[in-house]
Amino acid sequence: MKILHVVGARPNFMKMAPIMREMSQYPAEFEQLLVHTGQHYDAAMSQIFFDELEMPQPDVNLEVGSGSHAWQTAQIMQRFEPVLLDYQPDWVLVPGDVNSTLACALVASKLGVKVAHVEAGLRSFDRTMPEEINRVLTDHLADLLFTTEPSGNKNLRQEGIPEEKIRFVGNTMIDTLVQLLPKAEARWPQLRARFQLDRYVLVTLHRPSNVDDPGTLTEIVAALQEISRQIPVIFPVHPRTREHLNRLNLFHPKSEIANLKFLEPLGYLDFLALQAHAALVLTDSGGVQEETTYLGVPCLTARPNTERPVTVTEGTNSIGCSYSHLAAVLRPTQVRP
Ligand code: UD1
Ligand code: UDP
């Protein structure tokens, strides 16, 4: 069976690495091709994960880069089509909810190639999120839908997806976490010394609704400064966020003394170690909500909703946290001792 795997953006690597590794155990059964769309391209957003997750280098890089949604999606489609026609896979595997996911699913589907969606069925029910549109459309194109939590199965059923296409398989991003946690832990003493860490809050933010609007972002940074008077704040900054912070002249990467530390995006192992030891994680990331739940670390999600409700009902996640009120809600009970 010929399998074509698609990756494009940071969270895709953690989801696909364990699947590729497992399939490589059966070389007589699976031939694999890895296509990177190039949606993320900075070394800190892409190459470092191939090294740390021990993923094979992509066989093909479409080198699409950044642009508007329409431009990026269309470019990926145009560049992916000849690769697909040339390789003739039996299945295309697409992970998550980024533009690369939808673009490649659409191309494959139109060419009659079967599509499997890894992390199917998640719904925030918020169509202002570009990811929600990608999720819904990809699920309706897919021939096989791999879900990570029971809400996924329920959502797909409600949308009329036939039961026989749905498989509740669990969360491959967490498979990566379980595999690499010992390696991440081994880095902790060094990290701790480097950033002089004791108790701290770890922050990640990149949703357009939080970072693209200058007013909202200014409020967020003010709230983080306020929090940093109580407890050190470590903030590895996503490139989208960095761009907007730079415009507002708010990004101070060299600030070593301040209790609010802006860092470049971190590799997987360092970031995982920082999550595992954080008193609290503040985030708007999808994957980080799941990772903190697995790790048992309190997570405040700066969004009005989540497509991953299991992290709230079974895990450590609280949603609806508004950064403007964050300093006020940050009580000692929410922070691990
Ligand atoms: C994308 C996904 C989002 C996912 C996130 C993971 C879509 C619609 N969005 O958001 O679902 O949560 O990735 O991190 O697919 N940039 C760089 N270097 C890079 C990549 C991006 O500087 O390597 C900058 C560019 O200015 C770019 C901006 O970041 O315009 C946004 O990148 P893009 O891939 O469009 O969206 P993300 O915000 O990264
Ligand atoms: N992550 C990382 N370095 C960072 C921030 C996040 O390695 O500086 C990892 C994180 O542990 C998780 C994944 O990136 O595995 C989540 O990706 P992201 O937040 O970019 O996307 P989302 O999950 O929101 O789509």
CSV table of C-alpha atoms and ligand atoms in Angstrom, one decimal:
chain,number,residue,atom,x,y,z
A,1,MET,CA,0.0,0.0,0.0
A,2,LYS,CA,1.4,3.4,-1.0
A,3,ILE,CA,0.8,6.1,1.7
A,4,LEU,CA,1.4,9.8,1.1
A,5,HIS,CA,1.7,11.7,4.4
A,6,VAL,CA,1.2,15.5,4.4
A,7,VAL,CA,2.7,17.9,7.0
A,8,GLY,CA,2.9,21.6,6.8
A,9,ALA,CA,2.8,23.4,10.2
A,10,ARG,CA,4.3,22.9,13.6
A,11,PRO,CA,1.6,20.8,15.2
A,12,ASN,CA,1.4,18.4,12.2
A,13,PHE,CA,4.9,17.0,13.0
A,14,MET,CA,4.0,15.6,16.4
A,15,LYS,CA,0.8,14.0,15.0
A,16,MET,CA,2.4,12.3,12.0
A,17,ALA,CA,5.8,11.1,13.5
A,18,PRO,CA,4.4,8.1,15.4
A,19,ILE,CA,2.3,7.0,12.5
A,20,MET,CA,5.2,7.0,10.1
A,21,ARG,CA,7.4,5.2,12.6
A,22,GLU,CA,4.8,2.5,13.2
A,23,MET,CA,4.3,2.0,9.4
A,24,SER,CA,8.0,1.8,8.9
A,25,GLN,CA,8.0,-1.4,11.0
A,26,TYR,CA,6.1,-3.1,8.1
A,27,PRO,CA,8.1,-2.3,5.0
A,28,ALA,CA,6.6,-5.1,3.0
A,29,GLU,CA,3.1,-3.6,3.6
A,30,PHE,CA,3.6,0.1,3.4
A,31,GLU,CA,5.6,2.4,1.1
A,32,GLN,CA,5.6,5.9,2.5
A,33,LEU,CA,6.2,9.3,0.9
A,34,LEU,CA,6.4,12.4,3.1
A,35,VAL,CA,5.3,15.7,1.6
A,36,HIS,CA,6.0,19.0,3.5
A,37,THR,CA,3.9,21.9,2.1
A,38,GLY,CA,6.3,24.5,3.5
A,39,GLN,CA,3.5,26.4,5.3
A,40,HIS,CA,5.9,26.7,8.2
A,41,TYR,CA,9.6,27.1,7.1
A,42,ASP,CA,11.6,28.8,9.9
A,43,ALA,CA,14.1,26.3,11.4
A,44,ALA,CA,12.5,26.8,14.8
A,45,MET,CA,9.0,26.1,13.3
A,46,SER,CA,10.0,23.1,11.1
A,47,GLN,CA,13.5,21.6,10.9
A,48,ILE,CA,14.0,21.3,14.6
A,49,PHE,CA,11.0,18.9,14.9
A,50,PHE,CA,12.4,16.6,12.2
A,51,ASP,CA,15.6,16.3,14.3
A,52,GLU,CA,14.0,16.0,17.7
A,53,LEU,CA,11.1,13.7,16.7
A,54,GLU,CA,13.5,11.6,14.6
A,55,MET,CA,11.3,12.0,11.5
A,56,PRO,CA,12.6,11.2,8.1
A,57,GLN,CA,13.3,14.3,6.0
A,58,PRO,CA,10.5,15.2,3.6
A,59,ASP,CA,10.7,13.5,0.2
A,60,VAL,CA,9.1,16.6,-1.3
A,61,ASN,CA,8.9,20.2,0.0
A,62,LEU,CA,6.4,22.3,-1.8
A,63,GLU,CA,8.0,25.5,-0.3
A,64,VAL,CA,4.7,27.4,-0.3
A,65,GLY,CA,5.5,29.9,2.5
A,66,SER,CA,3.2,32.5,3.9
A,67,GLY,CA,0.3,34.4,2.4
A,68,SER,CA,-3.4,35.0,2.7
A,69,HIS,CA,-5.7,32.0,3.3
A,70,ALA,CA,-6.8,31.9,-0.4
A,71,TRP,CA,-3.3,32.4,-1.7
A,72,GLN,CA,-1.7,29.8,0.5
A,73,THR,CA,-4.4,27.2,0.1
A,74,ALA,CA,-4.4,27.6,-3.7
A,75,GLN,CA,-0.6,27.5,-3.9
A,76,ILE,CA,-0.5,24.3,-1.9
A,77,MET,CA,-3.2,22.8,-4.2
A,78,GLN,CA,-1.4,23.7,-7.4
A,79,ARG,CA,1.9,22.4,-6.1
A,80,PHE,CA,0.5,19.3,-4.6
A,81,GLU,CA,-1.5,18.0,-7.6
A,82,PRO,CA,1.5,17.0,-9.8
A,83,VAL,CA,3.2,15.3,-6.8
A,84,LEU,CA,0.1,13.3,-6.2
A,85,LEU,CA,-0.3,12.4,-9.9
A,86,ASP,CA,3.3,11.3,-10.1
A,87,TYR,CA,3.3,9.2,-6.9
A,88,GLN,CA,-0.2,7.6,-7.3
A,89,PRO,CA,-0.7,6.7,-3.6
A,90,ASP,CA,-3.5,4.5,-2.3
A,91,TRP,CA,-4.1,6.8,0.6
A,92,VAL,CA,-3.3,10.4,1.5
A,93,LEU,CA,-3.0,11.0,5.3
A,94,VAL,CA,-3.7,14.6,6.4
A,95,PRO,CA,-3.4,15.7,10.1
A,96,GLY,CA,-5.2,18.4,12.1
A,97,ASP,CA,-6.8,21.6,10.9
A,98,VAL,CA,-4.3,23.8,9.1
A,99,ASN,CA,-4.6,25.2,5.6
A,100,SER,CA,-2.2,22.4,4.3
A,101,THR,CA,-4.7,19.8,5.6
A,102,LEU,CA,-7.6,21.1,3.7
A,103,ALA,CA,-5.7,21.9,0.5
A,104,CYS,CA,-4.2,18.5,0.2
A,105,ALA,CA,-7.4,16.7,1.1
A,106,LEU,CA,-9.3,18.6,-1.6
A,107,VAL,CA,-6.7,17.8,-4.3
A,108,ALA,CA,-6.7,14.1,-3.4
A,109,SER,CA,-10.4,13.8,-3.2
A,110,LYS,CA,-10.9,15.5,-6.6
A,111,LEU,CA,-8.4,13.0,-8.1
A,112,GLY,CA,-10.3,10.1,-6.6
A,113,VAL,CA,-7.5,9.2,-4.1
A,114,LYS,CA,-8.6,8.1,-0.7
A,115,VAL,CA,-8.1,10.5,2.2
A,116,ALA,CA,-7.6,9.7,5.8
A,117,HIS,CA,-8.0,12.5,8.4
A,118,VAL,CA,-5.9,12.2,11.5
A,119,GLU,CA,-7.6,14.1,14.4
A,120,ALA,CA,-11.1,14.2,12.8
A,121,GLY,CA,-14.3,15.4,14.3
A,122,LEU,CA,-13.1,18.2,16.6
A,123,ARG,CA,-15.5,21.2,16.6
A,124,SER,CA,-15.3,24.5,18.3
A,125,PHE,CA,-18.6,25.5,16.6
A,126,ASP,CA,-17.0,28.8,15.9
A,127,ARG,CA,-16.7,29.6,12.2
A,128,THR,CA,-14.7,32.7,12.9
A,129,MET,CA,-11.7,30.3,13.5
A,130,PRO,CA,-10.1,29.5,10.1
A,131,GLU,CA,-9.3,26.0,11.6
A,132,GLU,CA,-13.0,25.2,12.1
A,133,ILE,CA,-13.7,25.7,8.4
A,134,ASN,CA,-10.6,23.5,7.6
A,135,ARG,CA,-11.9,20.8,10.0
A,136,VAL,CA,-15.4,20.6,8.7
A,137,LEU,CA,-14.5,20.5,5.0
A,138,THR,CA,-11.6,18.0,5.5
A,139,ASP,CA,-13.9,15.7,7.5
A,140,HIS,CA,-16.5,15.8,4.7
A,141,LEU,CA,-13.9,15.0,2.1
A,142,ALA,CA,-12.3,12.2,4.0
A,143,ASP,CA,-12.9,8.4,3.5
A,144,LEU,CA,-11.5,7.4,6.9
A,145,LEU,CA,-11.8,9.6,10.0
A,146,PHE,CA,-9.5,8.9,12.9
A,147,THR,CA,-10.8,10.6,16.1
A,148,THR,CA,-9.0,11.5,19.2
A,149,GLU,CA,-11.8,11.9,21.8
A,150,PRO,CA,-15.5,10.8,22.0
A,151,SER,CA,-16.8,14.3,21.1
A,152,GLY,CA,-15.2,13.7,17.7
A,153,ASN,CA,-17.4,10.7,17.0
A,154,LYS,CA,-20.5,12.4,18.2
A,155,ASN,CA,-19.9,15.5,16.0
A,156,LEU,CA,-19.3,13.4,12.9
A,157,ARG,CA,-22.4,11.3,13.5
A,158,GLN,CA,-24.4,14.5,13.9
A,159,GLU,CA,-23.1,15.8,10.6
A,160,GLY,CA,-24.2,12.5,8.9
A,161,ILE,CA,-20.8,10.9,8.4
A,162,PRO,CA,-21.4,7.2,8.0
A,163,GLU,CA,-20.3,5.2,11.1
A,164,GLU,CA,-18.1,2.8,9.1
A,165,LYS,CA,-15.8,5.7,8.1
A,166,ILE,CA,-15.1,6.6,11.7
A,167,ARG,CA,-12.3,5.1,13.9
A,168,PHE,CA,-11.8,6.2,17.5
A,169,VAL,CA,-8.0,5.7,17.7
A,170,GLY,CA,-6.7,8.1,20.3
A,171,ASN,CA,-4.3,10.9,20.1
A,172,THR,CA,-1.0,10.5,18.2
A,173,MET,CA,0.3,13.9,19.5
A,174,ILE,CA,0.2,12.3,23.0
A,175,ASP,CA,2.0,9.2,21.6
A,176,THR,CA,4.8,11.6,20.7
A,177,LEU,CA,4.7,13.1,24.2
A,178,VAL,CA,4.8,9.7,25.9
A,179,GLN,CA,7.8,8.7,23.8
A,180,LEU,CA,9.8,11.8,24.3
A,181,LEU,CA,9.0,12.9,27.8
A,182,PRO,CA,12.0,11.1,29.3
A,183,LYS,CA,14.3,12.9,26.8
A,184,ALA,CA,12.6,16.2,27.7
A,185,GLU,CA,13.0,15.6,31.4
A,186,ALA,CA,16.7,15.0,30.9
A,187,ARG,CA,17.0,18.6,29.6
A,188,TRP,CA,15.1,20.1,32.6
A,189,PRO,CA,18.1,20.7,34.9
A,190,GLN,CA,19.9,22.6,32.2
A,191,LEU,CA,16.8,24.6,31.2
A,192,ARG,CA,16.1,25.4,34.8
A,193,ALA,CA,19.6,26.8,35.3
A,194,ARG,CA,19.6,28.7,32.0
A,195,PHE,CA,16.3,30.5,32.8
A,196,GLN,CA,16.8,30.5,36.6
A,197,LEU,CA,13.4,28.9,37.0
A,198,ASP,CA,11.5,27.9,40.1
A,199,ARG,CA,7.8,28.5,39.9
A,200,TYR,CA,6.7,30.1,36.6
A,201,VAL,CA,3.8,30.5,34.2
A,202,LEU,CA,4.4,29.3,30.6
A,203,VAL,CA,2.6,31.2,27.8
A,204,THR,CA,1.9,30.5,24.1
A,205,LEU,CA,-0.3,32.6,21.9
A,206,HIS,CA,-0.9,32.7,18.2
A,207,ARG,CA,-4.6,32.8,17.5
A,208,PRO,CA,-5.5,35.7,15.1
A,209,SER,CA,-8.4,36.6,17.5
A,210,ASN,CA,-5.8,37.2,20.3
A,211,VAL,CA,-2.7,38.5,18.5
A,212,ASP,CA,-3.8,40.3,15.2
A,213,ASP,CA,-5.7,43.1,16.8
A,214,PRO,CA,-3.3,45.8,18.3
A,215,GLY,CA,-5.8,46.7,21.1
A,216,THR,CA,-6.2,43.1,22.2
A,217,LEU,CA,-2.5,42.3,22.0
A,218,THR,CA,-1.6,45.4,24.0
A,219,GLU,CA,-4.1,44.4,26.7
A,220,ILE,CA,-2.6,40.9,26.8
A,221,VAL,CA,0.9,42.1,27.2
A,222,ALA,CA,-0.2,44.4,30.0
A,223,ALA,CA,-1.9,41.5,31.7
A,224,LEU,CA,1.3,39.4,31.4
A,225,GLN,CA,3.3,42.2,32.8
A,226,GLU,CA,0.9,42.3,35.7
A,227,ILE,CA,1.2,38.6,36.3
A,228,SER,CA,5.0,38.7,36.1
A,229,ARG,CA,5.0,40.9,39.2
A,230,GLN,CA,3.6,37.8,41.1
A,231,ILE,CA,5.3,35.0,39.3
A,232,PRO,CA,7.9,34.8,36.4
A,233,VAL,CA,6.4,34.4,32.9
A,234,ILE,CA,8.1,32.5,30.1
A,235,PHE,CA,6.7,33.2,26.7
A,236,PRO,CA,8.2,31.5,23.6
A,237,VAL,CA,6.8,33.7,20.8
A,238,HIS,CA,5.1,32.3,17.7
A,239,PRO,CA,6.3,34.1,14.5
A,240,ARG,CA,2.7,35.5,13.9
A,241,THR,CA,2.7,36.9,17.3
A,242,ARG,CA,6.3,38.2,17.1
A,243,GLU,CA,5.4,40.1,13.9
A,244,HIS,CA,2.5,41.9,15.7
A,245,LEU,CA,4.5,42.5,18.9
A,246,ASN,CA,7.3,44.0,16.7
A,247,ARG,CA,4.8,46.4,15.1
A,248,LEU,CA,3.7,47.6,18.5
A,249,ASN,CA,7.4,47.7,19.7
A,250,LEU,CA,6.5,45.3,22.5
A,251,PHE,CA,8.9,42.4,21.7
A,252,HIS,CA,12.0,42.4,23.9
A,253,PRO,CA,13.8,39.2,23.3
A,254,LYS,CA,16.9,40.1,25.2
A,255,SER,CA,15.1,41.1,28.4
A,256,GLU,CA,16.9,38.8,30.9
A,257,ILE,CA,16.2,40.7,34.0
A,258,ALA,CA,12.5,41.2,33.6
A,259,ASN,CA,10.2,38.6,35.0
A,260,LEU,CA,8.4,38.5,31.6
A,261,LYS,CA,10.8,36.6,29.3
A,262,PHE,CA,10.0,36.7,25.5
A,263,LEU,CA,11.8,33.8,23.8
A,264,GLU,CA,12.1,32.6,20.2
A,265,PRO,CA,9.8,29.5,19.5
A,266,LEU,CA,11.3,26.5,21.3
A,267,GLY,CA,12.0,23.0,20.1
A,268,TYR,CA,9.7,20.2,21.2
A,269,LEU,CA,11.9,18.8,23.9
A,270,ASP,CA,12.6,22.1,25.7
A,271,PHE,CA,8.9,23.2,25.4
A,272,LEU,CA,7.7,19.9,26.7
A,273,ALA,CA,10.1,20.1,29.7
A,274,LEU,CA,8.8,23.7,30.4
A,275,GLN,CA,5.2,22.5,30.2
A,276,ALA,CA,5.8,19.6,32.5
A,277,HIS,CA,7.3,21.8,35.2
A,278,ALA,CA,5.1,24.9,34.9
A,279,ALA,CA,2.9,26.1,37.7
A,280,LEU,CA,0.4,27.1,35.1
A,281,VAL,CA,0.2,27.2,31.3
A,282,LEU,CA,-1.7,30.0,29.6
A,283,THR,CA,-2.4,29.3,25.9
A,284,ASP,CA,-4.6,29.5,22.9
A,285,SER,CA,-3.0,26.5,21.2
A,286,GLY,CA,-5.0,23.4,20.4
A,287,GLY,CA,-2.3,20.8,21.1
A,288,VAL,CA,-1.0,22.5,24.3
A,289,GLN,CA,-4.5,22.0,25.9
A,290,GLU,CA,-4.1,18.3,25.3
A,291,GLU,CA,-0.5,18.0,26.4
A,292,THR,CA,-1.1,19.9,29.7
A,293,THR,CA,-4.1,17.6,30.4
A,294,TYR,CA,-1.9,14.5,29.9
A,295,LEU,CA,0.8,16.0,32.1
A,296,GLY,CA,-1.7,17.1,34.8
A,297,VAL,CA,-0.6,20.7,34.6
A,298,PRO,CA,-3.2,23.4,35.0
A,299,CYS,CA,-4.1,25.2,31.7
A,300,LEU,CA,-6.0,28.4,31.1
A,301,THR,CA,-7.1,28.7,27.5
A,302,ALA,CA,-7.5,32.2,26.3
A,303,ARG,CA,-10.4,31.5,24.0
A,304,PRO,CA,-14.2,31.5,24.5
A,305,ASN,CA,-14.5,27.8,23.3
A,306,THR,CA,-12.5,24.7,22.7
A,307,GLU,CA,-12.8,22.0,20.1
A,308,ARG,CA,-11.2,19.6,22.6
A,309,PRO,CA,-13.9,19.4,25.4
A,310,VAL,CA,-12.3,16.3,26.9
A,311,THR,CA,-9.5,18.5,28.2
A,312,VAL,CA,-12.1,20.4,30.3
A,313,THR,CA,-14.4,17.5,31.4
A,314,GLU,CA,-11.6,15.0,32.1
A,315,GLY,CA,-8.5,17.2,32.2
A,316,THR,CA,-6.8,20.3,33.6
A,317,ASN,CA,-8.1,22.9,31.1
A,318,SER,CA,-10.3,25.9,31.8
A,319,ILE,CA,-11.6,27.9,28.9
A,320,GLY,CA,-13.0,31.4,28.5
A,321,CYS,CA,-10.1,33.0,30.1
A,322,SER,CA,-9.8,36.6,29.0
A,323,TYR,CA,-6.3,38.0,29.2
A,324,SER,CA,-7.6,41.4,30.3
A,325,HIS,CA,-8.9,39.7,33.4
A,326,LEU,CA,-6.1,37.3,33.8
A,327,ALA,CA,-4.1,39.0,36.5
A,328,ALA,CA,-7.3,39.1,38.6
A,329,VAL,CA,-8.2,35.5,38.1
A,330,LEU,CA,-4.8,34.2,38.8
A,331,ARG,CA,-5.3,33.0,42.3
A,332,PRO,CA,-2.9,30.8,44.2
A,333,THR,CA,-5.4,27.9,44.1
A,334,GLN,CA,-5.0,27.7,40.3
A,335,VAL,CA,-1.3,27.6,40.3
A,336,ARG,CA,0.6,24.4,41.4
A,337,PRO,CA,2.7,24.9,44.4
B,1,UD1,C1,-1.0,28.0,11.5
B,1,UD1,C2,-2.4,27.4,11.4
B,1,UD1,C3,-3.0,27.2,12.8
B,1,UD1,C4,-2.0,26.5,13.7
B,1,UD1,C5,-0.6,27.2,13.7
B,1,UD1,C6,0.3,26.3,14.4
B,1,UD1,C7,-3.8,27.8,9.4
B,1,UD1,C8,-5.0,28.6,8.9
B,1,UD1,N1,-3.4,28.2,10.6
B,1,UD1,O1,-1.2,29.3,12.0
B,1,UD1,O2,-4.2,26.5,12.8
B,1,UD1,O3,-2.5,26.5,15.0
B,1,UD1,O4,-0.2,27.3,12.3
B,1,UD1,O5,1.5,27.0,14.8
B,1,UD1,O6,-3.3,26.9,8.8
B,1,UD1,N2,5.6,32.8,9.9
B,1,UD1,C9,7.0,32.9,9.9
B,1,UD1,N3,7.7,31.7,9.8
B,1,UD1,C10,7.2,30.5,9.7
B,1,UD1,C11,5.8,30.4,9.6
B,1,UD1,C12,5.0,31.5,9.7
B,1,UD1,O7,7.5,33.9,10.1
B,1,UD1,O8,7.9,29.5,9.6
B,1,UD1,C13,4.8,34.0,10.0
B,1,UD1,C14,4.5,34.7,8.7
B,1,UD1,O9,4.5,36.0,8.9
B,1,UD1,C15,3.0,34.2,8.5
B,1,UD1,C16,2.5,34.1,9.9
B,1,UD1,O10,3.6,33.7,10.7
B,1,UD1,O11,2.3,35.2,7.7
B,1,UD1,C17,1.3,33.1,10.0
B,1,UD1,O12,1.7,31.8,9.5
B,1,UD1,P1,0.5,30.9,8.9
B,1,UD1,O13,1.1,29.5,8.6
B,1,UD1,O14,-0.3,31.5,7.9
B,1,UD1,O15,-0.5,30.8,10.2
B,1,UD1,P2,-0.2,30.5,11.7
B,1,UD1,O16,-0.6,31.6,12.5
B,1,UD1,O17,1.2,30.0,11.8
B,2,UDP,N1,5.4,23.7,20.7
B,2,UDP,C1,6.8,23.7,20.6
B,2,UDP,N2,7.5,24.8,20.8
B,2,UDP,C2,6.9,26.0,21.2
B,2,UDP,C3,5.5,26.0,21.3
B,2,UDP,C4,4.8,24.8,21.1
B,2,UDP,O1,7.4,22.6,20.3
B,2,UDP,O2,7.6,27.0,21.4
B,2,UDP,C5,4.7,22.4,20.5
B,2,UDP,C6,3.7,22.0,21.5
B,2,UDP,O3,4.3,21.2,22.6
B,2,UDP,C7,2.7,21.1,20.7
B,2,UDP,C8,2.7,21.9,19.4
B,2,UDP,O4,3.8,22.7,19.3
B,2,UDP,O5,3.2,19.8,20.5
B,2,UDP,C9,1.4,22.7,19.3
B,2,UDP,O6,1.5,23.5,18.2
B,2,UDP,P1,0.9,25.0,18.0
B,2,UDP,O7,0.5,25.5,19.3
B,2,UDP,O8,1.8,25.8,17.1
B,2,UDP,O9,-0.4,24.7,17.1
B,2,UDP,P2,-1.9,24.3,17.5
B,2,UDP,O10,-1.9,23.0,18.3
B,2,UDP,O11,-2.6,25.4,18.2
B,2,UDP,O12,-2.6,24.0,16.2
